[in-house]
XYZ file of C-alpha atoms in Angstrom:
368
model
C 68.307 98.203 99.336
C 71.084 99.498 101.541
C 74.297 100.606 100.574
C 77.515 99.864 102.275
C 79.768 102.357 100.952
C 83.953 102.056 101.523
C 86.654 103.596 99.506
C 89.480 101.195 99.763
C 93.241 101.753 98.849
C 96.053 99.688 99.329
C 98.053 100.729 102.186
C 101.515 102.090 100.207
C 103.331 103.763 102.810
C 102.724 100.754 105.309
C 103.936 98.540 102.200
C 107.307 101.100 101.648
C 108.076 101.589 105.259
C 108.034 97.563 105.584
C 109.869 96.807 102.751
C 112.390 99.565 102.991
C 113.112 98.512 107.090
C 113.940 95.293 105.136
C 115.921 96.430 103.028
C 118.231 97.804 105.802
C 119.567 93.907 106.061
C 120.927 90.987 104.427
C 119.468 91.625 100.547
C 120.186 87.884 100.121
C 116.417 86.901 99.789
C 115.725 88.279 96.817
C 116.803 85.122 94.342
C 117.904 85.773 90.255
C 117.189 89.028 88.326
C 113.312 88.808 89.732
C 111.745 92.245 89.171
C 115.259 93.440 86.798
C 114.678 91.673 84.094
C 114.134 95.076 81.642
C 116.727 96.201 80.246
C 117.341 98.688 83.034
C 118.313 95.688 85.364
C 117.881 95.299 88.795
C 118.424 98.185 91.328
C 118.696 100.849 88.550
C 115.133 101.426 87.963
C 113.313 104.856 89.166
C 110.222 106.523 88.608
C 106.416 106.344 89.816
C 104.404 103.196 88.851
C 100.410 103.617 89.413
C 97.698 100.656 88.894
C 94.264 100.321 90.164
C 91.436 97.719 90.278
C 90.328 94.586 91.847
C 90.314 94.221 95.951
C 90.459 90.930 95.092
C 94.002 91.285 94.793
C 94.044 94.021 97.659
C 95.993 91.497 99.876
C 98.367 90.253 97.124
C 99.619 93.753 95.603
C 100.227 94.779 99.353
C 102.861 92.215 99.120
C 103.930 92.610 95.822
C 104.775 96.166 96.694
C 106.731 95.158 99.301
C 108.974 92.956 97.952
C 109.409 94.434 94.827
C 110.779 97.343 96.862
C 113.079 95.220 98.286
C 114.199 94.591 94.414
C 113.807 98.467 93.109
C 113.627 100.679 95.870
C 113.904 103.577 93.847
C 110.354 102.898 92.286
C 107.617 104.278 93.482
C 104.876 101.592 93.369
C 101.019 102.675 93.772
C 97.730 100.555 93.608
C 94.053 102.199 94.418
C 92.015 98.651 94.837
C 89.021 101.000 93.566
C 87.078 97.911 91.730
C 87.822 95.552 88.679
C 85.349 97.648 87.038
C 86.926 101.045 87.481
C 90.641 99.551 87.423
C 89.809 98.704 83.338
C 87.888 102.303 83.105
C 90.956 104.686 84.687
C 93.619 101.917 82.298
C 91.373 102.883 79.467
C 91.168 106.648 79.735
C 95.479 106.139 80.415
C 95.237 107.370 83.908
C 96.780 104.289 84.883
C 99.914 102.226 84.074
C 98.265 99.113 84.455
C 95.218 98.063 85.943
C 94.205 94.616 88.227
C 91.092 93.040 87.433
C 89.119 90.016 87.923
C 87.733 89.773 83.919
C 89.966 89.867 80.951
C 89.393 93.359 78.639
C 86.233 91.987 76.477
C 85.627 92.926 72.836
C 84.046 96.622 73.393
C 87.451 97.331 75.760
C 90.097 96.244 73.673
C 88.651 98.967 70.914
C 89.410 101.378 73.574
C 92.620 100.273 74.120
C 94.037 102.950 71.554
C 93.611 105.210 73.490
C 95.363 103.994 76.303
C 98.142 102.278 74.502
C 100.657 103.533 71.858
C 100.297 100.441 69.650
C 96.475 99.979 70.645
C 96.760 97.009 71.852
C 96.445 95.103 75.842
C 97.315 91.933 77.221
C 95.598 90.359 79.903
C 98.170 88.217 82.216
C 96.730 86.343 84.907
C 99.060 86.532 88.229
C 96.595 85.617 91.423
C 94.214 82.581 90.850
C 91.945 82.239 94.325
C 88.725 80.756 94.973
C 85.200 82.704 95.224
C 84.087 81.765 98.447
C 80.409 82.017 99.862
C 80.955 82.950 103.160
C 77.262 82.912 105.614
C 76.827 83.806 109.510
C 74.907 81.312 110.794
C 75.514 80.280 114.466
C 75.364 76.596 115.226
C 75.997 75.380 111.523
C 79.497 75.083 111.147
C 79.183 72.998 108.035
C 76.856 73.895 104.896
C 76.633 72.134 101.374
C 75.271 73.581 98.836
C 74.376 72.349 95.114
C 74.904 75.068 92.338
C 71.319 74.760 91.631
C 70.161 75.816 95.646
C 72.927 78.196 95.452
C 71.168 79.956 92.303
C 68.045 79.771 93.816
C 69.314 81.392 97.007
C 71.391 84.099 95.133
C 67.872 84.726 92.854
C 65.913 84.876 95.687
C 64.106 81.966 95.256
C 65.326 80.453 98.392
C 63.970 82.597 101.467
C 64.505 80.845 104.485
C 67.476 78.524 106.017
C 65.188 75.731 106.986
C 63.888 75.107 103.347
C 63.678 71.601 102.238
C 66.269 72.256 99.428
C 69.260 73.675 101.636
C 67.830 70.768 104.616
C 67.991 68.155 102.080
C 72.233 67.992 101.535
C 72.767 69.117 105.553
C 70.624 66.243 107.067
C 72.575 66.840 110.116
C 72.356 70.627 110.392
C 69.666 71.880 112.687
C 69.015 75.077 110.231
C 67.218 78.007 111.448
C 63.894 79.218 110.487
C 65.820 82.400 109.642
C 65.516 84.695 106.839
C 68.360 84.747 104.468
C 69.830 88.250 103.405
C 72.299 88.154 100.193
C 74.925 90.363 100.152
C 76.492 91.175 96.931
C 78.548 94.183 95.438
C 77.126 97.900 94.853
C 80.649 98.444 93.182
C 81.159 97.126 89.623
C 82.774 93.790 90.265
C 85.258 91.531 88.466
C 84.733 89.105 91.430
C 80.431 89.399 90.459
C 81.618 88.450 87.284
C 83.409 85.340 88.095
C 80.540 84.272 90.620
C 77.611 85.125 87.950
C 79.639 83.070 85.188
C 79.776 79.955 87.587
C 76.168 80.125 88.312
C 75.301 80.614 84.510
C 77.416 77.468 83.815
C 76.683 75.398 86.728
C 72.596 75.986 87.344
C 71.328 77.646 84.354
C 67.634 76.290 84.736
C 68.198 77.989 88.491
C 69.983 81.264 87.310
C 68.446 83.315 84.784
C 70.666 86.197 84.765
C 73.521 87.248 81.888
C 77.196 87.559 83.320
C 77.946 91.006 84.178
C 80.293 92.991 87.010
C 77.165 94.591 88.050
C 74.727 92.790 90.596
C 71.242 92.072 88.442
C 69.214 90.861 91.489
C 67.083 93.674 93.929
C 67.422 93.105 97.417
C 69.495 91.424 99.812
C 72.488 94.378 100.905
C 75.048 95.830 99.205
C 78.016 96.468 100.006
C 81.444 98.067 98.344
C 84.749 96.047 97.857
C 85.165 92.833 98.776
C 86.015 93.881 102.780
C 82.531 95.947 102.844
C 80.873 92.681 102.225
C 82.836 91.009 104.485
C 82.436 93.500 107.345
C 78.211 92.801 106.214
C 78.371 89.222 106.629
C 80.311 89.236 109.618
C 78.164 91.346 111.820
C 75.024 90.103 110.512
C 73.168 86.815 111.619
C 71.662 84.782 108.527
C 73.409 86.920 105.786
C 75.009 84.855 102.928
C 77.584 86.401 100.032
C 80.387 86.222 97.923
C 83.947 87.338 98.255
C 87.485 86.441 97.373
C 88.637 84.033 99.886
C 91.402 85.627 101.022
C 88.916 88.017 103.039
C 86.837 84.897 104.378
C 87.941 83.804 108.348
C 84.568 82.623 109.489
C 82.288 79.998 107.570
C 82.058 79.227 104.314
C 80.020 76.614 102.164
C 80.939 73.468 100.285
C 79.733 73.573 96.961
C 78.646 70.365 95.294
C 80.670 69.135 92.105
C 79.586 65.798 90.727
C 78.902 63.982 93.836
C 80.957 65.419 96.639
C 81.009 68.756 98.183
C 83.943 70.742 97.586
C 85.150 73.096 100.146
C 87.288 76.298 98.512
C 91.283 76.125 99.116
C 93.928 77.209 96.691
C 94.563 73.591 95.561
C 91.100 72.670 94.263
C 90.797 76.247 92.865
C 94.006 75.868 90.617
C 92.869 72.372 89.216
C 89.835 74.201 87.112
C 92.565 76.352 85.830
C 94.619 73.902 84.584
C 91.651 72.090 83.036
C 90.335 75.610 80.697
C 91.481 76.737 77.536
C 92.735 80.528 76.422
C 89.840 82.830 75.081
C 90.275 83.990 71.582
C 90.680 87.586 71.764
C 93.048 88.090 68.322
C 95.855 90.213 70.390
C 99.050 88.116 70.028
C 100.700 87.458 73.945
C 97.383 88.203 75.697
C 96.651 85.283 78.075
C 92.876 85.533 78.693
C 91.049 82.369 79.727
C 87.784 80.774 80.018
C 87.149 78.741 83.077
C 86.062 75.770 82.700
C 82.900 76.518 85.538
C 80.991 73.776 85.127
C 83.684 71.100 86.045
C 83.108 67.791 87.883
C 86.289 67.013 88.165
C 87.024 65.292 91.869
C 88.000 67.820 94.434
C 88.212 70.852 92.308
C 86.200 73.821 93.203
C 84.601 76.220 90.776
C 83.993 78.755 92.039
C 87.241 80.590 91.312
C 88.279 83.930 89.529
C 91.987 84.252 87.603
C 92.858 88.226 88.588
C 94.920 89.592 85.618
C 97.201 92.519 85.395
C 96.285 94.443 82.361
C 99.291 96.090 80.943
C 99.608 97.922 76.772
C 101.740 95.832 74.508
C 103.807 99.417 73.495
C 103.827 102.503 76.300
C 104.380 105.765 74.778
C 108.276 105.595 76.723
C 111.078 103.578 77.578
C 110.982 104.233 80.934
C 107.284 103.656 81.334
C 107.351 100.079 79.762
C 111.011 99.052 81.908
C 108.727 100.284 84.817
C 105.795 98.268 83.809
C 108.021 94.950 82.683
C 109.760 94.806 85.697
C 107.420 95.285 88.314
C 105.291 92.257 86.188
C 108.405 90.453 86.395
C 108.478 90.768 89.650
C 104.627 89.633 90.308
C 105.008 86.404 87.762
C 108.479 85.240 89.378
C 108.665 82.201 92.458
C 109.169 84.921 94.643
C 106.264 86.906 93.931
C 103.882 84.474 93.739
C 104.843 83.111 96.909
C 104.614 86.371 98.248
C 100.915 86.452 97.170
C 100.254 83.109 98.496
C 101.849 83.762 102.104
C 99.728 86.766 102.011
C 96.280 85.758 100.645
C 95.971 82.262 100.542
C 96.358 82.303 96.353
C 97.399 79.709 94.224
C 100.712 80.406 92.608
C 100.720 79.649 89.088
C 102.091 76.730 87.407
C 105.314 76.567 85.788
C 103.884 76.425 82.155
C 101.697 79.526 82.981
C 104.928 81.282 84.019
C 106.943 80.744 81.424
C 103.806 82.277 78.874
C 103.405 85.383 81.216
C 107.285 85.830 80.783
C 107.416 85.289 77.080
C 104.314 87.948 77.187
C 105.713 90.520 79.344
C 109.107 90.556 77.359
C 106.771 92.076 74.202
C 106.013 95.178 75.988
C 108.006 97.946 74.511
C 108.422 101.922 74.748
C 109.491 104.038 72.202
């Protein structure tokens, strides 16, 4: 198997000198109290602010630095996009303020929390929802569908070839290749893996036989780290399929059947699955986990989509530190930032009603 390796961090001082040129003129754009809703207030925050996790998000928190220096240019805003996997480690072992990741903290992680948190507890708030695209290089076949179950089967390795009866049987019109097909999937433990392996667990269970987990179970195919290594994979490489948040996809992509349509990804149809799952029971009071609903046939929604949370402690060990924390999440959850994301990546902003719980949320984080 060969191994794509990229480190990948978020380019700050690109972010700062952008924001802080833009900050040279008319400060009107930034509407309300976004960002200065802490008790500190707008403009008379200071102090260093680190996260890391998803790349997912990569995109997005470029942004959301940004702008929120436009807000609180005194902060000091910095994101590694290391991983959803290591983003929850390095928030664990309190190396981080607060981390990005593509899966909420599960059972084992929120008994780490305490060590993290002074009141040993997390929330998860989810601030980017974007689809899970399955970007392929195929020349000549602009348009692909693809059921969950011969997506499974392709993913698995069951599916070899492009020409095989059960990718030729949805594309009557595609004149596919006799070409080998090369998977490329994360070497880096993945929030986005997760997300893609609980839609194939859901949707083609019969086809996929493989437990939902951020690390890639199948040998073979490539493997690539961060969401741009497997884009830079797919792009150069004739008859390679993958994965990846769709921000990062510019060339083709598949439809993916639901019910009986195919479903191309876009922001829209990805946000409709979110507003159709329920919150995941994890016992911490103002934590906003959710469990997709993946195996939707709802008319034009995709489902292939991950929520990205920000992972932040309920109680930091200062004042500062949480006015820091709340603000900048203010910041990220407001019109403004969410639009930011959107213009950016291509997310889905979240809804109003989401909003108003991730504010409600945010405004229990405390520092003593």
């Amino acid at each position: 198997m060969k191994q794509h390796r990229l480190t990948r961090t978020v380019a700050i001082a690109m972010a700062a000198s952008f924001a802080l040129a833009a900050c040279g003129g008319d400060d009107s754009s930034s509407e309300g109290d976004a960002g200065g809703g802490s008790e500190s207030g707008g403009g008379e925050l200071s102090g260093r602010l680190v996260g890391a996790g998803a790349s997912s998000q990569e995109s997005a928190m470029t942004a959301w630095i940004a702008g929120y220096l436009e807000v609180q240019p005194e902060v000091e805003v910095q994101y590694d996009a290391v991983g959803s996997g290591a983003g929850r480690e390095q928030f664990l072992a309190g190396a981080t303020d607060f981390a990005g990741s593509d899966a909420y903290l599960d059972e084992e992680e929120r008994g780490m929390v305490a060590d993290a948190c002074a009141g040993g507890e997390a929330i998860n708030l989810p601030m980017y929802i974007s689809p899970v695209a399955i970007p392929y290089n195929l020349p000549g076949v602009d348009e692909l569908n693809l059921a969950p179950e011969v997506l499974a089967g392709i993913m698995n390795g069951d599916i070899t070839t492009w020409d095989d009866e059960a990718i030729a049987a949805d594309n009557p019109d595609a004149e596919l290749p006799d070409t080998e097909i090369t998977v490329v999937h994360r070497s880096d433990d993945s929030g986005t893996t997760e997300n893609f392996m609980e839609y194939l667990t859901a949707a083609a269970p019969d086809a996929w036989p493989h437990e939902p987990s951020d690390a890639w179970p199948v040998e073979g195919g490539e493997a690539a780290a961060q969401t741009t290594g497997v884009m830079q994979v797919i792009n150069s490489t004739e008859g390679t399929i993958g994965y990846a948040d769709a921000s990062a996809v510019t060339g083709q992509s598949a439809s993916i059947g639901v019910g009986e349509e195919f479903v191309p990804f876009s922001p829209e149809a990805a946000a409709r699955v979110v507003e159709s799952s329920e919150p995941a029971e994890t016992g911490v009071e103002g934590d906003l986990a959710l469990e997709l609903a993946r195996d939707t046939t709802e008319s034009g929604a995709y489902p292939i989509v991950l929520v990205s949370y920000h992972i932040a402690c309920k109680e930091y060990d200062d004042a500062e530190r949480a006015d820091n924390v709340k603000a900048f999440l203010e910041y990220v959850a407001s019109e403004e930032g969410q639009q930011a994301a959107s213009d950016a990546a291509g997310s889905a902003p979240i809804g109003e009603s989401t909003r108003e719980q991730v504010m409600s949320s945010i405004d229990m984080i405390q520092g003593g």
